[in-house]
Tab-separated table of C-alpha atoms in Angstrom:
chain	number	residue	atom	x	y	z
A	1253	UNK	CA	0.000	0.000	0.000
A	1254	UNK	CA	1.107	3.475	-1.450
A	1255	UNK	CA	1.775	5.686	2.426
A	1256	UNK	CA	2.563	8.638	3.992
A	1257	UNK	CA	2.611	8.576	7.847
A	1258	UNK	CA	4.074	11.714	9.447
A	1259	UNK	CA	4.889	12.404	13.105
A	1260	UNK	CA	6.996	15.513	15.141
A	1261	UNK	CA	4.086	17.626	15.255
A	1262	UNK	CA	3.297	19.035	19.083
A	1263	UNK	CA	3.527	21.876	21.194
A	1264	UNK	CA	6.289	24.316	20.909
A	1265	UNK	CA	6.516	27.907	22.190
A	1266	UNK	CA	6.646	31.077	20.326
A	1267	UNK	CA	10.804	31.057	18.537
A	1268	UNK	CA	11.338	27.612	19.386
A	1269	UNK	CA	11.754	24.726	17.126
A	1270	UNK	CA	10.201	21.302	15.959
A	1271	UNK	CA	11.762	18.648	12.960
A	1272	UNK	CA	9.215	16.653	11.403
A	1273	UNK	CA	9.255	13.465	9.787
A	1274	UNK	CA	7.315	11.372	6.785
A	1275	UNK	CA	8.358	8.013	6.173
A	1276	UNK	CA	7.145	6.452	2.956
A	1277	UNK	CA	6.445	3.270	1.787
A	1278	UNK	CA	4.916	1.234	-0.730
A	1279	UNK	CA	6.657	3.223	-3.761
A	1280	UNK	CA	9.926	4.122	-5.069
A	1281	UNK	CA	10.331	7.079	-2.683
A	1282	UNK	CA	13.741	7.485	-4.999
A	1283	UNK	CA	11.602	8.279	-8.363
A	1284	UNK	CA	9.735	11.163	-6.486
A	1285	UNK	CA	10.219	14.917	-5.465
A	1286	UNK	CA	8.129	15.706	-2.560
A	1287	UNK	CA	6.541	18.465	-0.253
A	1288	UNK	CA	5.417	19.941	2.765
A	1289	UNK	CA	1.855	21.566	2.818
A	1290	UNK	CA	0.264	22.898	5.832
A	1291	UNK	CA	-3.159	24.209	6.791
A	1292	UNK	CA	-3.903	26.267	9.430
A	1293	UNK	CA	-7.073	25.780	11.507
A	1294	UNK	CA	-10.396	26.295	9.625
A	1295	UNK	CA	-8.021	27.812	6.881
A	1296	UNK	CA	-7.581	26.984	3.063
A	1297	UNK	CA	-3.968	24.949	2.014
A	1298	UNK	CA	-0.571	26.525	1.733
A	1299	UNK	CA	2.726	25.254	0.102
A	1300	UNK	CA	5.703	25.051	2.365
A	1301	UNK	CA	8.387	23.143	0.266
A	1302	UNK	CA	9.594	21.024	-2.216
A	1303	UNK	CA	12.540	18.794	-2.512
A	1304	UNK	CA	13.932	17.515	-5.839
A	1305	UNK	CA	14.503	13.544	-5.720
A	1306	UNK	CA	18.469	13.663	-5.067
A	1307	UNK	CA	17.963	16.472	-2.733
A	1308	UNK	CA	19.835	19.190	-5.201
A	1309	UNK	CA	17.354	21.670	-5.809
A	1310	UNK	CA	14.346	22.553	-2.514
A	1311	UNK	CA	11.950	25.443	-2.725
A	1312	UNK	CA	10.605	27.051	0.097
A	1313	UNK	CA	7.637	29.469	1.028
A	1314	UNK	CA	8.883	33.107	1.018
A	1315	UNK	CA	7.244	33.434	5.018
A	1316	UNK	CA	9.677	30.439	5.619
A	1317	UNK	CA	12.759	30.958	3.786
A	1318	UNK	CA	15.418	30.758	6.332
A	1319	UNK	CA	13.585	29.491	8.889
A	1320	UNK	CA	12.351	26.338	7.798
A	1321	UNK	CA	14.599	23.381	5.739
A	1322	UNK	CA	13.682	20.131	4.087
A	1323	UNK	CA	15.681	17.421	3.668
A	1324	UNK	CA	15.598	13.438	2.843
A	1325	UNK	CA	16.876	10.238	3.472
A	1326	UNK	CA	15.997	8.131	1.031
A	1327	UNK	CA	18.142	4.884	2.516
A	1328	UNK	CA	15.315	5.575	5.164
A	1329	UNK	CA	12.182	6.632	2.557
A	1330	UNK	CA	11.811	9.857	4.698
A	1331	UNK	CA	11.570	13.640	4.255
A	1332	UNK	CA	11.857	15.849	6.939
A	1333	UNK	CA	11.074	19.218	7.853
A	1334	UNK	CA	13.180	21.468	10.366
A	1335	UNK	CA	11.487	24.711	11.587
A	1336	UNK	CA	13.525	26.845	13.456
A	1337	UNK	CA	12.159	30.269	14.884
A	1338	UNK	CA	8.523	28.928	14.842
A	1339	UNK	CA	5.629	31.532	15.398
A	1340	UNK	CA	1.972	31.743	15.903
A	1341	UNK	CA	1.212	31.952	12.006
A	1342	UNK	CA	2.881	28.631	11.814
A	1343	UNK	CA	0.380	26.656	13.776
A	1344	UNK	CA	-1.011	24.317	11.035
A	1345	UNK	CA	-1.854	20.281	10.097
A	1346	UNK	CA	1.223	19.670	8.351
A	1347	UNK	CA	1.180	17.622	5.494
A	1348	UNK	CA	3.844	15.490	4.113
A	1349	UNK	CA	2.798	15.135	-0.003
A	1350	UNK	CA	3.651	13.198	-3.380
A	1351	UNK	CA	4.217	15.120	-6.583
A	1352	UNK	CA	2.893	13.455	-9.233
A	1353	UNK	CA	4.992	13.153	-12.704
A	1354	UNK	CA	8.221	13.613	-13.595
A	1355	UNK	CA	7.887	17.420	-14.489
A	1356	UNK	CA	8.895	17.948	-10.566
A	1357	UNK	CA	8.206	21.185	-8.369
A	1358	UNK	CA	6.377	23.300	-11.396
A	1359	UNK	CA	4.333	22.263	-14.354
A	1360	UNK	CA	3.373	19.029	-12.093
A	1361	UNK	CA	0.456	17.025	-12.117
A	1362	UNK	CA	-0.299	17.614	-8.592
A	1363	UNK	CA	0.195	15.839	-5.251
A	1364	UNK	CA	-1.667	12.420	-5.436
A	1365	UNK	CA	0.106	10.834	-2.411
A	1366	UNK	CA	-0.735	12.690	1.143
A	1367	UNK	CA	-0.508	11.923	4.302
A	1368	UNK	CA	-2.803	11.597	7.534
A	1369	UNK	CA	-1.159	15.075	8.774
A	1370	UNK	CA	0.678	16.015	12.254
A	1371	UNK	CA	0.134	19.118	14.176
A	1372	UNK	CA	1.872	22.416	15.085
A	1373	UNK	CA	0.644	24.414	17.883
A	1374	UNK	CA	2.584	27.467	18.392
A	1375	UNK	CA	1.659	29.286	21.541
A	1376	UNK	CA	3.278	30.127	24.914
B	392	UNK	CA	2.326	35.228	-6.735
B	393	UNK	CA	-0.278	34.222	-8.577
B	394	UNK	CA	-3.995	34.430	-6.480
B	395	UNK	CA	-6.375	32.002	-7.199
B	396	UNK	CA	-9.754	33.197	-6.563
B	397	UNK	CA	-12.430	30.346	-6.002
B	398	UNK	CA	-16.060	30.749	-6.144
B	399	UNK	CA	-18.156	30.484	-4.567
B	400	UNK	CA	-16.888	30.222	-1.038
B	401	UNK	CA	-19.675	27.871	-0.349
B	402	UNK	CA	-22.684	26.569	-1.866
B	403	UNK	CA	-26.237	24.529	-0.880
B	404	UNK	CA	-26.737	21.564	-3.424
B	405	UNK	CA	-29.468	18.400	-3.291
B	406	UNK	CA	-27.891	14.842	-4.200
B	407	UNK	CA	-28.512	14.589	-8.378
B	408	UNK	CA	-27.609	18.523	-8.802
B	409	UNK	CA	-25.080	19.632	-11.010
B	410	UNK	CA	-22.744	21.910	-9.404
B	411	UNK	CA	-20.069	24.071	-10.873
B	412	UNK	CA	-16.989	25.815	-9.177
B	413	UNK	CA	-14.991	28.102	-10.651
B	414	UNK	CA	-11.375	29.164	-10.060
B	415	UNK	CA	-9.694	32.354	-11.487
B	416	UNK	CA	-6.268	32.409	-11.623
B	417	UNK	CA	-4.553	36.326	-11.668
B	418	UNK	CA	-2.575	35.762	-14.637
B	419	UNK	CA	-2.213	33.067	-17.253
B	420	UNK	CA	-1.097	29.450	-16.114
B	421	UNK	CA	-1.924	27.904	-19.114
B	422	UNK	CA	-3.114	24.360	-17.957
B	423	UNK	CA	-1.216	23.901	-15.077
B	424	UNK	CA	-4.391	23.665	-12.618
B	425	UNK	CA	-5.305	20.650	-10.447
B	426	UNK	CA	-8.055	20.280	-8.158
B	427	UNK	CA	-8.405	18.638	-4.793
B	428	UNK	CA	-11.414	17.341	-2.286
B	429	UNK	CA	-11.040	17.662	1.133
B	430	UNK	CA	-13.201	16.475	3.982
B	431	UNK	CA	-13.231	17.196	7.632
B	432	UNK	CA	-10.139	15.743	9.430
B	433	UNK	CA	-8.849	14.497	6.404
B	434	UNK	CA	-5.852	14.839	4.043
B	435	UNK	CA	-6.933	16.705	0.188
B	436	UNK	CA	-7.181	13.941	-2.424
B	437	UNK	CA	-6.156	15.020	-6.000
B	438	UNK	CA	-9.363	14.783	-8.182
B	439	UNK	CA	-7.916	16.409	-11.712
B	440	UNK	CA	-5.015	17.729	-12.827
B	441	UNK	CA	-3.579	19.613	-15.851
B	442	UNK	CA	-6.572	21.653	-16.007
B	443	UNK	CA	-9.206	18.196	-17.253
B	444	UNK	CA	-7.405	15.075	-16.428
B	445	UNK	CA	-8.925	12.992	-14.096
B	446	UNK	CA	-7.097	11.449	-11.522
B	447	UNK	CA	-7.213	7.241	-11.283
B	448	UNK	CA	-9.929	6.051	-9.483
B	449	UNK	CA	-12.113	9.327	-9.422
B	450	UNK	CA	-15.556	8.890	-10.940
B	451	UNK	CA	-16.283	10.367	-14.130
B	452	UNK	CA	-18.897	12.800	-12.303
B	453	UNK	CA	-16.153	14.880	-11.885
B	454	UNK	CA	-14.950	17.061	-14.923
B	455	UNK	CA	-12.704	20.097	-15.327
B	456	UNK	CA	-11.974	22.310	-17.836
B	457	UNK	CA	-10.555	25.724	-19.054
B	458	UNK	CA	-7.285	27.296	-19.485
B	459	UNK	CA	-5.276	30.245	-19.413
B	460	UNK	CA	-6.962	32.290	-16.662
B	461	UNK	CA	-10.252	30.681	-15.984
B	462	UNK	CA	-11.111	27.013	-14.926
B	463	UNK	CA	-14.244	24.982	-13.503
B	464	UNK	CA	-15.058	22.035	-11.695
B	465	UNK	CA	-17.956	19.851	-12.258
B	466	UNK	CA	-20.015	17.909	-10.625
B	467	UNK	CA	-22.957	16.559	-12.957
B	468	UNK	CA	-24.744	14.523	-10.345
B	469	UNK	CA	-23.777	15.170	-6.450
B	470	UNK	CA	-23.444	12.315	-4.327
B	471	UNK	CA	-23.712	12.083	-0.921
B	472	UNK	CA	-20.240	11.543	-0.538
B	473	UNK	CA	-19.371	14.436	-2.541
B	474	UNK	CA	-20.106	17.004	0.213
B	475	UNK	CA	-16.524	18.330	1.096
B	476	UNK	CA	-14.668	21.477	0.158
B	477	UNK	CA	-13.017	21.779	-3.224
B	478	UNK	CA	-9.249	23.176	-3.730
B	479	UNK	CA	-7.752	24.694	-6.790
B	480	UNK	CA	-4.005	24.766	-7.012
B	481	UNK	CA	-1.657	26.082	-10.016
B	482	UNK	CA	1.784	24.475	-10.879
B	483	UNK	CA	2.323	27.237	-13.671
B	484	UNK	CA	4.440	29.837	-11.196
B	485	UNK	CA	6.101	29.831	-7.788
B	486	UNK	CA	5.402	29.475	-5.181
B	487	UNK	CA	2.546	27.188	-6.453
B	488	UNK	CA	-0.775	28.801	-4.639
B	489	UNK	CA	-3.558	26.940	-3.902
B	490	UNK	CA	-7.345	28.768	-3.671
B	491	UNK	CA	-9.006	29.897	-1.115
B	492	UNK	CA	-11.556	26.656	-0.648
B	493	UNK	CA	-15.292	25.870	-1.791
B	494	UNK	CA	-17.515	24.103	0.620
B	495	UNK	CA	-20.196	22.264	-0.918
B	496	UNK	CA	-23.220	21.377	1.785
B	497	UNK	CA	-26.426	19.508	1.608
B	498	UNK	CA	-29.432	21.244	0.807
């Protein structure tokens, strides 16, 4: 079965940091470039980043840049996401996504792999 | 950035009614438009991509269409399992921007 399962979401105070993780399984995790999208409460989606297969080109929100990095493992099928300097606006579901295709971070055919989601709070 | 404007925000609809979104992108992103479902407490599901494509397993109920600036979603019969909110999202531009939602409730 084709899965996304992430975990590291929890409670973190205002400047503080959190890594997340998304261990896939059931595909070729090698083959794929993959994201983070988040969603704060009772709010619409939002893009976070993108990581290129081998890791050698990432994107990244502009209200993240700096703050925020994604990596992979792909010996261990995982992306991660490190956010550093967290604040309120961050508090989301976090989503840990597929990109569909080979055309990569733009002119894709969408994320057709998600996961369940883990959650940020971000208050003191 | 490009904005994606969806409407409606939200709309009323009986099982059997045809219901259309639309999405409005600020500039041109030729085809690169995919659409998601979302219900409560759960992760999006892609539906359609490239603007008409249909994603595997989706039922054919679904349709999109359009390019360039303006797109739509269709629904030609609701089902009762169709009651969720609806996301646009463009690939043409970063950062890739997704719209701002469409509920779809029972009448």
């Amino acid at each position: 079965e084709v899965q996304l399962v992430e975990s590291g979401g929890g409670l973190v105070q205002p400047g503080g940091s959190l890594r997340l993780s998304c261990e896939a399984s059931g595909f070729k995790f090698t083959s794929y470039w993959m994201t983070w999208v988040r969603q704060a409460p009772g709010k619409g989606l939002q893009w976070v980043a993108t990581m290129k297969q081998d890791g050698s080109e990432r994107y990244y929100l502009g209200s993240v840049q700096g703050r925020f990095s994604i990596s992979r493992d792909n010996a261990r099928n995982s992306l991660y996401l490190q956010m550093n300097s967290l604040r309120d606006d961050d508090s989301a579901v976090y989503y840990c996504a597929r990109i569909k295709g080979e055309r990569g971070y733009l002119y894709s055919q969408g994320m057709d792999v998600w996961g369940q989601g883990t959650a940020v709070t971000v208050s003191s | 950035d490009i904005q994606m404007t969806q409407s409606p925000s939200s709309l009323s609809a009986s099982v059997g009614d045809r219901v259309t979104i639309t999405c409005r992108a600020s500039r041109s992103i030729a085809s690169y438009l995919n659409w998601y479902q979302q219900k409560p407490g759960k992760a999006p599901k892609l539906l359609i991509y490239t603007s008409f494509t249909l994603e595997g397993g989706v039922p054919s109920r679904f349709s999109g269409s359009g390019s360039g600036t303006d797109f739509t979603l269709t629904i030609t019969s609701l089902q009762p399992e169709d009651f969720a909110t609806y996301y646009c999202q463009q690939t043409y531009n970063t950062p890739p921007t997704f719209g701002g939602g469409t509920k779809v409730e029972i009448k």
